[in-house]
Amino acid sequence: MAVSISRRLLRCLGPSRMFGHCDSPMIMSRSLHTFHALCSLVSRDSLFSMDSPGKTGPSFLSSRSLSTTTNLTPESSGVAFPPELLSTKTVVTAERTPGQYQDLVIPVTNFHNEDKGFMVLAGDVFDVPIRKDIVHRVVLWQLAKRQQVDGSQGTHSTKTISEVSGTGRKPYPQKGTGRARHGTLRGPQFRGGATKHGPKPRSHAFKLNKKVRRLGLKIALSARIAEGKLLVFDDLDIPSHKTKNIVNYVQEMENSKKLLLVDGGPINEKLKLATQNLHYVNVLPSIGLNVYSILLHDTLVMSRDAVNRIVTRMHTPINR
């Protein structure tokens, strides 16, 4: 039986240091002996008062005055605590504000929608503030690196004066004809001649800092988490390579038009064969996860291994 002791009783036992550090073992043993004696006395008075509930003697009053702890249970007396204060009510919690760098707990499932427990997502990777300017810079960097900016792939080319076919002799004498002087018919002013300052095959790629690229991936993942469009699967194993299995799995998902599956290591051969004929389902390893692919798909499905590898990659120091 737990016994509650008031502060007045503790002050009667002596200074507060008797329950903490004490240099004298004799004082310590004497204090503990006194404490146990008083505890037994209070317990005896409480038991005596419980045996005779109608008695209001000194022992009962003393035990009630010494106790300062009350258990709030529906079975307790309703004199001091009204029953409406002890009733269970639904607590309405405010919606979570994204971008607070808080660790998130997300349920883990699989293609069969089975419960596989929970997983904690690192807040500094999956709960960062959303910045559209960073996402825009990263997407431009990716498209420029893939030679797809403004529809140009960097393969257009024109011929210079040394590349145009034609003779190299002077068309007519320098003087005496009354015409403008020319030394070749392959110049840019003639029909079929060269092109000056024309485009040549080149790369449109530009440099973007690694910290900005890494931040862009964090923002894209945080945006999918805030939208509720990021699912964590225990694994991406499927029973067979039939495409109809993936079609049925996607149809069971709500509001999923384009699906991106991200696995940790190399893609399973069955999963690759099952999704290669579906234009709305794509598969990537964790090392290939990028901002542009996340934005192209409205639902992101990651395995446990993929999440762990992404977090490890984001926490790896940048080599300068």
Tab-separated table of C-alpha atoms in Angstrom:
chain	number	residue	atom	x	y	z
A	1	MET	CA	0.000	0.000	0.000
A	2	ALA	CA	1.375	3.391	-1.045
A	3	VAL	CA	1.523	5.988	1.707
A	4	SER	CA	1.412	9.711	0.931
A	5	ILE	CA	3.378	11.988	3.308
A	6	SER	CA	2.723	15.710	3.467
A	7	ARG	CA	5.418	18.369	3.624
A	8	ARG	CA	4.527	19.125	7.241
A	9	LEU	CA	5.376	15.553	8.224
A	10	LEU	CA	8.650	15.668	6.288
A	11	ARG	CA	9.643	18.865	8.100
A	12	CYS	CA	8.949	17.108	11.431
A	13	LEU	CA	11.514	14.457	10.521
A	14	GLY	CA	14.348	16.932	10.246
A	15	PRO	CA	16.215	18.824	7.528
A	16	SER	CA	15.621	17.876	3.902
A	17	ARG	CA	19.154	16.613	3.475
A	18	MET	CA	18.385	13.536	5.601
A	19	PHE	CA	16.920	11.921	2.464
A	20	GLY	CA	19.799	12.976	0.301
A	21	HIS	CA	23.515	13.072	0.902
A	22	CYS	CA	24.529	12.841	4.566
A	23	ASP	CA	28.072	12.718	5.942
A	24	SER	CA	27.171	10.972	9.213
A	25	PRO	CA	26.021	7.331	8.915
A	26	MET	CA	24.556	7.485	12.444
A	27	ILE	CA	22.278	10.394	11.551
A	28	MET	CA	21.323	8.670	8.342
A	29	SER	CA	20.346	5.407	10.016
A	30	ARG	CA	18.427	7.245	12.783
A	31	SER	CA	16.503	9.288	10.211
A	32	LEU	CA	15.592	6.238	8.159
A	33	HIS	CA	14.468	4.418	11.307
A	34	THR	CA	12.206	7.352	12.244
A	35	PHE	CA	10.825	7.528	8.701
A	36	HIS	CA	9.920	3.812	8.609
A	37	ALA	CA	8.290	4.064	12.039
A	38	LEU	CA	6.079	6.941	10.944
A	39	CYS	CA	5.177	5.147	7.708
A	40	SER	CA	4.049	2.084	9.648
A	41	LEU	CA	2.055	4.314	12.005
A	42	VAL	CA	0.255	6.030	9.121
A	43	SER	CA	-0.421	2.684	7.428
A	44	ARG	CA	-1.890	1.304	10.698
A	45	ASP	CA	-4.143	4.330	11.103
A	46	SER	CA	-5.297	4.067	7.508
A	47	LEU	CA	-6.108	0.388	7.872
A	48	PHE	CA	-7.951	1.059	11.133
A	49	SER	CA	-10.003	3.797	9.504
A	50	MET	CA	-10.778	1.520	6.523
A	51	ASP	CA	-12.039	-1.224	8.826
A	52	SER	CA	-14.522	1.199	10.420
A	53	PRO	CA	-15.702	3.478	7.610
A	54	GLY	CA	-18.280	5.202	9.773
A	55	LYS	CA	-15.761	6.231	12.420
A	56	THR	CA	-14.498	9.805	12.333
A	57	GLY	CA	-11.893	9.577	15.068
A	58	PRO	CA	-8.573	11.359	15.347
A	59	SER	CA	-6.654	8.628	13.527
A	60	PHE	CA	-8.961	8.867	10.508
A	61	LEU	CA	-8.723	12.653	10.399
A	62	SER	CA	-4.973	12.599	10.822
A	63	SER	CA	-4.504	10.145	7.980
A	64	ARG	CA	-6.762	12.267	5.728
A	65	SER	CA	-4.850	15.447	6.605
A	66	LEU	CA	-1.453	13.832	5.984
A	67	SER	CA	-2.367	12.583	2.518
A	68	THR	CA	-1.770	15.019	-0.355
A	69	THR	CA	-2.126	12.596	-3.289
A	70	THR	CA	-5.484	11.681	-4.841
A	71	ASN	CA	-6.079	9.162	-7.621
A	72	LEU	CA	-8.504	10.598	-10.188
A	73	THR	CA	-10.624	7.561	-10.971
A	74	PRO	CA	-14.358	7.317	-11.684
A	75	GLU	CA	-14.750	5.145	-8.593
A	76	SER	CA	-13.386	7.833	-6.269
A	77	SER	CA	-15.666	10.050	-4.194
A	78	GLY	CA	-17.466	12.716	-6.172
A	79	VAL	CA	-17.427	15.282	-3.346
A	80	ALA	CA	-14.043	16.812	-4.089
A	81	PHE	CA	-13.937	15.999	-7.850
A	82	PRO	CA	-17.163	16.230	-9.881
A	83	PRO	CA	-17.776	13.279	-12.215
A	84	GLU	CA	-17.873	15.499	-15.321
A	85	LEU	CA	-14.219	16.407	-14.765
A	86	LEU	CA	-13.245	12.742	-14.825
A	87	SER	CA	-15.113	11.831	-18.004
A	88	THR	CA	-13.095	10.990	-21.096
A	89	LYS	CA	-13.438	13.494	-23.929
A	90	THR	CA	-12.005	13.556	-27.426
A	91	VAL	CA	-8.980	15.813	-27.504
A	92	VAL	CA	-8.825	17.904	-30.668
A	93	THR	CA	-5.205	18.500	-31.657
A	94	ALA	CA	-4.150	21.199	-34.076
A	95	GLU	CA	-2.800	20.220	-37.478
A	96	ARG	CA	0.931	19.771	-37.660
A	97	THR	CA	2.827	22.649	-39.202
A	98	PRO	CA	5.348	21.400	-41.797
A	99	GLY	CA	8.937	22.531	-41.725
A	100	GLN	CA	9.590	22.219	-37.989
A	101	TYR	CA	12.426	19.659	-38.314
A	102	GLN	CA	10.457	17.208	-36.164
A	103	ASP	CA	10.890	13.446	-36.397
A	104	LEU	CA	7.803	11.862	-37.935
A	105	VAL	CA	6.253	8.479	-37.187
A	106	ILE	CA	4.665	6.872	-40.244
A	107	PRO	CA	2.941	3.487	-40.565
A	108	VAL	CA	4.621	0.791	-42.639
A	109	THR	CA	2.590	-1.432	-44.960
A	110	ASN	CA	3.028	-3.416	-48.181
A	111	PHE	CA	1.282	-4.081	-51.482
A	112	HIS	CA	-1.375	-6.160	-49.679
A	113	ASN	CA	-2.114	-3.274	-47.256
A	114	GLU	CA	-0.940	-5.296	-44.253
A	115	ASP	CA	0.222	-3.686	-41.035
A	116	LYS	CA	4.013	-3.904	-40.746
A	117	GLY	CA	4.560	-1.580	-37.791
A	118	PHE	CA	5.869	1.959	-37.765
A	119	MET	CA	8.989	3.820	-38.841
A	120	VAL	CA	10.517	7.054	-37.578
A	121	LEU	CA	11.531	9.497	-40.320
A	122	ALA	CA	14.346	11.931	-39.592
A	123	GLY	CA	13.021	15.470	-39.220
A	124	ASP	CA	16.038	17.095	-40.859
A	125	VAL	CA	15.318	15.115	-44.056
A	126	PHE	CA	11.523	14.692	-44.198
A	127	ASP	CA	10.327	17.831	-42.382
A	128	VAL	CA	12.209	20.827	-43.746
A	129	PRO	CA	10.616	24.166	-44.762
A	130	ILE	CA	9.214	24.222	-48.291
A	131	ARG	CA	11.105	26.565	-50.614
A	132	LYS	CA	9.945	26.740	-54.222
A	133	ASP	CA	12.972	28.716	-55.328
A	134	ILE	CA	15.323	25.896	-54.330
A	135	VAL	CA	13.173	23.310	-56.113
A	136	HIS	CA	13.123	25.503	-59.234
A	137	ARG	CA	16.906	25.815	-59.267
A	138	VAL	CA	17.411	22.076	-58.835
A	139	VAL	CA	14.926	21.199	-61.593
A	140	LEU	CA	16.601	23.632	-64.005
A	141	TRP	CA	19.973	22.117	-63.136
A	142	GLN	CA	18.674	18.603	-63.822
A	143	LEU	CA	17.089	19.525	-67.151
A	144	ALA	CA	20.165	21.453	-68.259
A	145	LYS	CA	22.326	18.482	-67.387
A	146	ARG	CA	20.017	16.283	-69.482
A	147	GLN	CA	20.156	18.814	-72.380
A	148	GLN	CA	16.412	19.447	-72.235
A	149	VAL	CA	16.238	23.168	-71.476
A	150	ASP	CA	13.890	25.118	-73.797
A	151	GLY	CA	13.518	22.066	-76.020
A	152	SER	CA	17.155	22.162	-77.154
A	153	GLN	CA	19.396	19.157	-76.685
A	154	GLY	CA	22.656	20.869	-77.607
A	155	THR	CA	23.047	18.872	-80.850
A	156	HIS	CA	22.205	21.638	-83.351
A	157	SER	CA	25.080	22.633	-85.647
A	158	THR	CA	25.856	24.981	-88.564
A	159	LYS	CA	28.769	25.055	-91.007
A	160	THR	CA	31.527	27.583	-90.888
A	161	ILE	CA	33.357	28.945	-93.937
A	162	SER	CA	35.921	26.180	-93.704
A	163	GLU	CA	33.209	23.490	-93.678
A	164	VAL	CA	31.063	24.726	-96.600
A	165	SER	CA	31.689	22.960	-99.932
A	166	GLY	CA	32.832	25.150	-102.764
A	167	THR	CA	35.843	26.472	-104.559
A	168	GLY	CA	38.508	28.542	-102.952
A	169	ARG	CA	39.525	30.636	-105.983
A	170	LYS	CA	38.919	34.330	-106.194
A	171	PRO	CA	35.722	34.849	-108.233
A	172	TYR	CA	37.009	37.876	-110.225
A	173	PRO	CA	39.868	40.348	-110.154
A	174	GLN	CA	40.217	42.777	-107.360
A	175	LYS	CA	39.960	45.857	-109.640
A	176	GLY	CA	38.509	46.812	-112.949
A	177	THR	CA	35.081	45.218	-112.774
A	178	GLY	CA	33.281	47.892	-110.777
A	179	ARG	CA	31.883	45.284	-108.428
A	180	ALA	CA	32.518	44.783	-104.768
A	181	ARG	CA	35.726	43.005	-103.953
A	182	HIS	CA	35.421	39.326	-102.853
A	183	GLY	CA	37.936	36.629	-102.215
A	184	THR	CA	35.637	33.591	-101.988
A	185	LEU	CA	32.089	32.546	-102.819
A	186	ARG	CA	31.714	30.634	-99.553
A	187	GLY	CA	31.196	33.713	-97.455
A	188	PRO	CA	28.063	34.228	-95.340
A	189	GLN	CA	26.738	36.899	-97.736
A	190	PHE	CA	26.387	34.410	-100.609
A	191	ARG	CA	23.663	31.867	-101.194
A	192	GLY	CA	24.862	28.472	-99.994
A	193	GLY	CA	27.644	30.071	-98.039
A	194	ALA	CA	28.723	29.725	-94.420
A	195	THR	CA	26.867	30.777	-91.262
A	196	LYS	CA	28.576	33.210	-88.971
A	197	HIS	CA	28.297	32.763	-85.226
A	198	GLY	CA	25.888	29.876	-85.643
A	199	PRO	CA	25.138	27.238	-82.992
A	200	LYS	CA	27.499	24.379	-82.397
A	201	PRO	CA	27.046	21.194	-80.313
A	202	ARG	CA	27.646	22.100	-76.674
A	203	SER	CA	26.566	21.293	-73.151
A	204	HIS	CA	23.952	23.453	-71.416
A	205	ALA	CA	24.879	22.161	-67.977
A	206	PHE	CA	25.830	24.586	-65.235
A	207	LYS	CA	27.223	24.156	-61.749
A	208	LEU	CA	24.993	23.912	-58.698
A	209	ASN	CA	26.327	23.522	-55.184
A	210	LYS	CA	25.916	20.125	-53.561
A	211	LYS	CA	24.231	21.600	-50.491
A	212	VAL	CA	21.566	23.172	-52.729
A	213	ARG	CA	21.006	19.889	-54.580
A	214	ARG	CA	20.713	18.038	-51.295
A	215	LEU	CA	18.321	20.634	-49.901
A	216	GLY	CA	16.146	20.331	-52.997
A	217	LEU	CA	15.735	16.588	-52.454
A	218	LYS	CA	14.846	17.150	-48.801
A	219	ILE	CA	12.228	19.731	-49.770
A	220	ALA	CA	10.666	17.389	-52.336
A	221	LEU	CA	10.433	14.569	-49.779
A	222	SER	CA	9.013	16.937	-47.152
A	223	ALA	CA	6.378	18.178	-49.615
A	224	ARG	CA	5.203	14.618	-50.313
A	225	ILE	CA	5.030	13.920	-46.566
A	226	ALA	CA	3.012	17.099	-45.955
A	227	GLU	CA	0.582	16.105	-48.716
A	228	GLY	CA	0.224	12.574	-47.360
A	229	LYS	CA	1.550	11.168	-50.628
A	230	LEU	CA	4.582	9.327	-49.286
A	231	LEU	CA	4.090	5.664	-48.371
A	232	VAL	CA	6.640	3.425	-46.691
A	233	PHE	CA	6.529	-0.283	-47.554
A	234	ASP	CA	8.299	-3.031	-45.692
A	235	ASP	CA	9.636	-4.260	-49.033
A	236	LEU	CA	8.717	-4.144	-52.733
A	237	ASP	CA	8.556	-7.887	-53.279
A	238	ILE	CA	5.743	-9.162	-55.489
A	239	PRO	CA	4.709	-12.797	-55.995
A	240	SER	CA	5.043	-12.800	-59.796
A	241	HIS	CA	6.089	-10.680	-62.744
A	242	LYS	CA	2.533	-10.264	-64.035
A	243	THR	CA	1.552	-6.710	-64.840
A	244	LYS	CA	-1.997	-7.233	-63.592
A	245	ASN	CA	-0.670	-7.540	-60.025
A	246	ILE	CA	0.754	-4.000	-60.114
A	247	VAL	CA	-2.427	-2.719	-61.797
A	248	ASN	CA	-4.540	-4.132	-58.972
A	249	TYR	CA	-2.226	-2.699	-56.322
A	250	VAL	CA	-2.358	0.780	-57.877
A	251	GLN	CA	-6.152	0.675	-58.176
A	252	GLU	CA	-6.431	-0.009	-54.451
A	253	MET	CA	-4.497	3.188	-53.687
A	254	GLU	CA	-6.589	6.331	-53.380
A	255	ASN	CA	-5.945	9.298	-55.692
A	256	SER	CA	-2.810	7.803	-57.227
A	257	LYS	CA	-2.443	8.623	-60.911
A	258	LYS	CA	1.320	8.275	-61.278
A	259	LEU	CA	3.349	6.100	-58.944
A	260	LEU	CA	7.075	6.117	-58.252
A	261	LEU	CA	8.504	3.049	-56.524
A	262	VAL	CA	11.889	3.478	-54.836
A	263	ASP	CA	13.824	0.473	-53.589
A	264	GLY	CA	17.039	0.424	-51.627
A	265	GLY	CA	19.358	-1.670	-53.772
A	266	PRO	CA	19.096	-2.969	-57.334
A	267	ILE	CA	15.556	-3.272	-58.666
A	268	ASN	CA	13.954	-6.688	-58.347
A	269	GLU	CA	13.627	-8.395	-61.734
A	270	LYS	CA	9.984	-9.327	-61.110
A	271	LEU	CA	9.123	-5.748	-60.226
A	272	LYS	CA	10.943	-4.436	-63.279
A	273	LEU	CA	9.062	-6.780	-65.620
A	274	ALA	CA	5.716	-6.065	-63.968
A	275	THR	CA	6.018	-2.279	-64.367
A	276	GLN	CA	7.775	-1.855	-67.706
A	277	ASN	CA	4.488	-1.774	-69.675
A	278	LEU	CA	2.799	0.770	-67.357
A	279	HIS	CA	3.416	4.390	-68.256
A	280	TYR	CA	2.079	5.588	-64.898
A	281	VAL	CA	4.361	3.406	-62.739
A	282	ASN	CA	8.123	3.890	-62.624
A	283	VAL	CA	10.807	2.211	-60.524
A	284	LEU	CA	14.055	3.725	-59.278
A	285	PRO	CA	16.837	2.646	-56.909
A	286	SER	CA	17.508	4.911	-53.955
A	287	ILE	CA	20.735	6.177	-55.525
A	288	GLY	CA	18.712	7.483	-58.499
A	289	LEU	CA	16.030	9.307	-56.522
A	290	ASN	CA	15.878	12.939	-57.681
A	291	VAL	CA	13.700	16.021	-57.400
A	292	TYR	CA	12.390	15.985	-60.978
A	293	SER	CA	11.192	12.381	-60.752
A	294	ILE	CA	9.424	13.075	-57.451
A	295	LEU	CA	7.595	16.051	-58.967
A	296	LEU	CA	6.521	14.042	-62.026
A	297	HIS	CA	4.705	11.483	-59.845
A	298	ASP	CA	1.944	12.346	-57.406
A	299	THR	CA	2.583	9.350	-55.115
A	300	LEU	CA	5.942	8.195	-53.798
A	301	VAL	CA	6.370	4.677	-52.404
A	302	MET	CA	9.641	3.868	-50.640
A	303	SER	CA	10.852	0.707	-48.967
A	304	ARG	CA	12.411	0.668	-45.509
A	305	ASP	CA	15.824	0.069	-47.035
A	306	ALA	CA	15.384	3.013	-49.401
A	307	VAL	CA	14.447	5.361	-46.548
A	308	ASN	CA	17.487	4.294	-44.519
A	309	ARG	CA	19.803	4.766	-47.484
A	310	ILE	CA	18.383	8.197	-48.300
A	311	VAL	CA	18.809	9.338	-44.687
A	312	THR	CA	22.371	8.016	-44.637
A	313	ARG	CA	23.090	9.839	-47.888
A	314	MET	CA	21.677	13.106	-46.570
A	315	HIS	CA	23.700	12.833	-43.348
A	316	THR	CA	26.992	12.085	-45.130
A	317	PRO	CA	29.331	15.110	-44.978
A	318	ILE	CA	29.904	16.874	-48.288
A	319	ASN	CA	33.379	16.431	-49.716
A	320	ARG	CA	34.864	19.787	-50.643
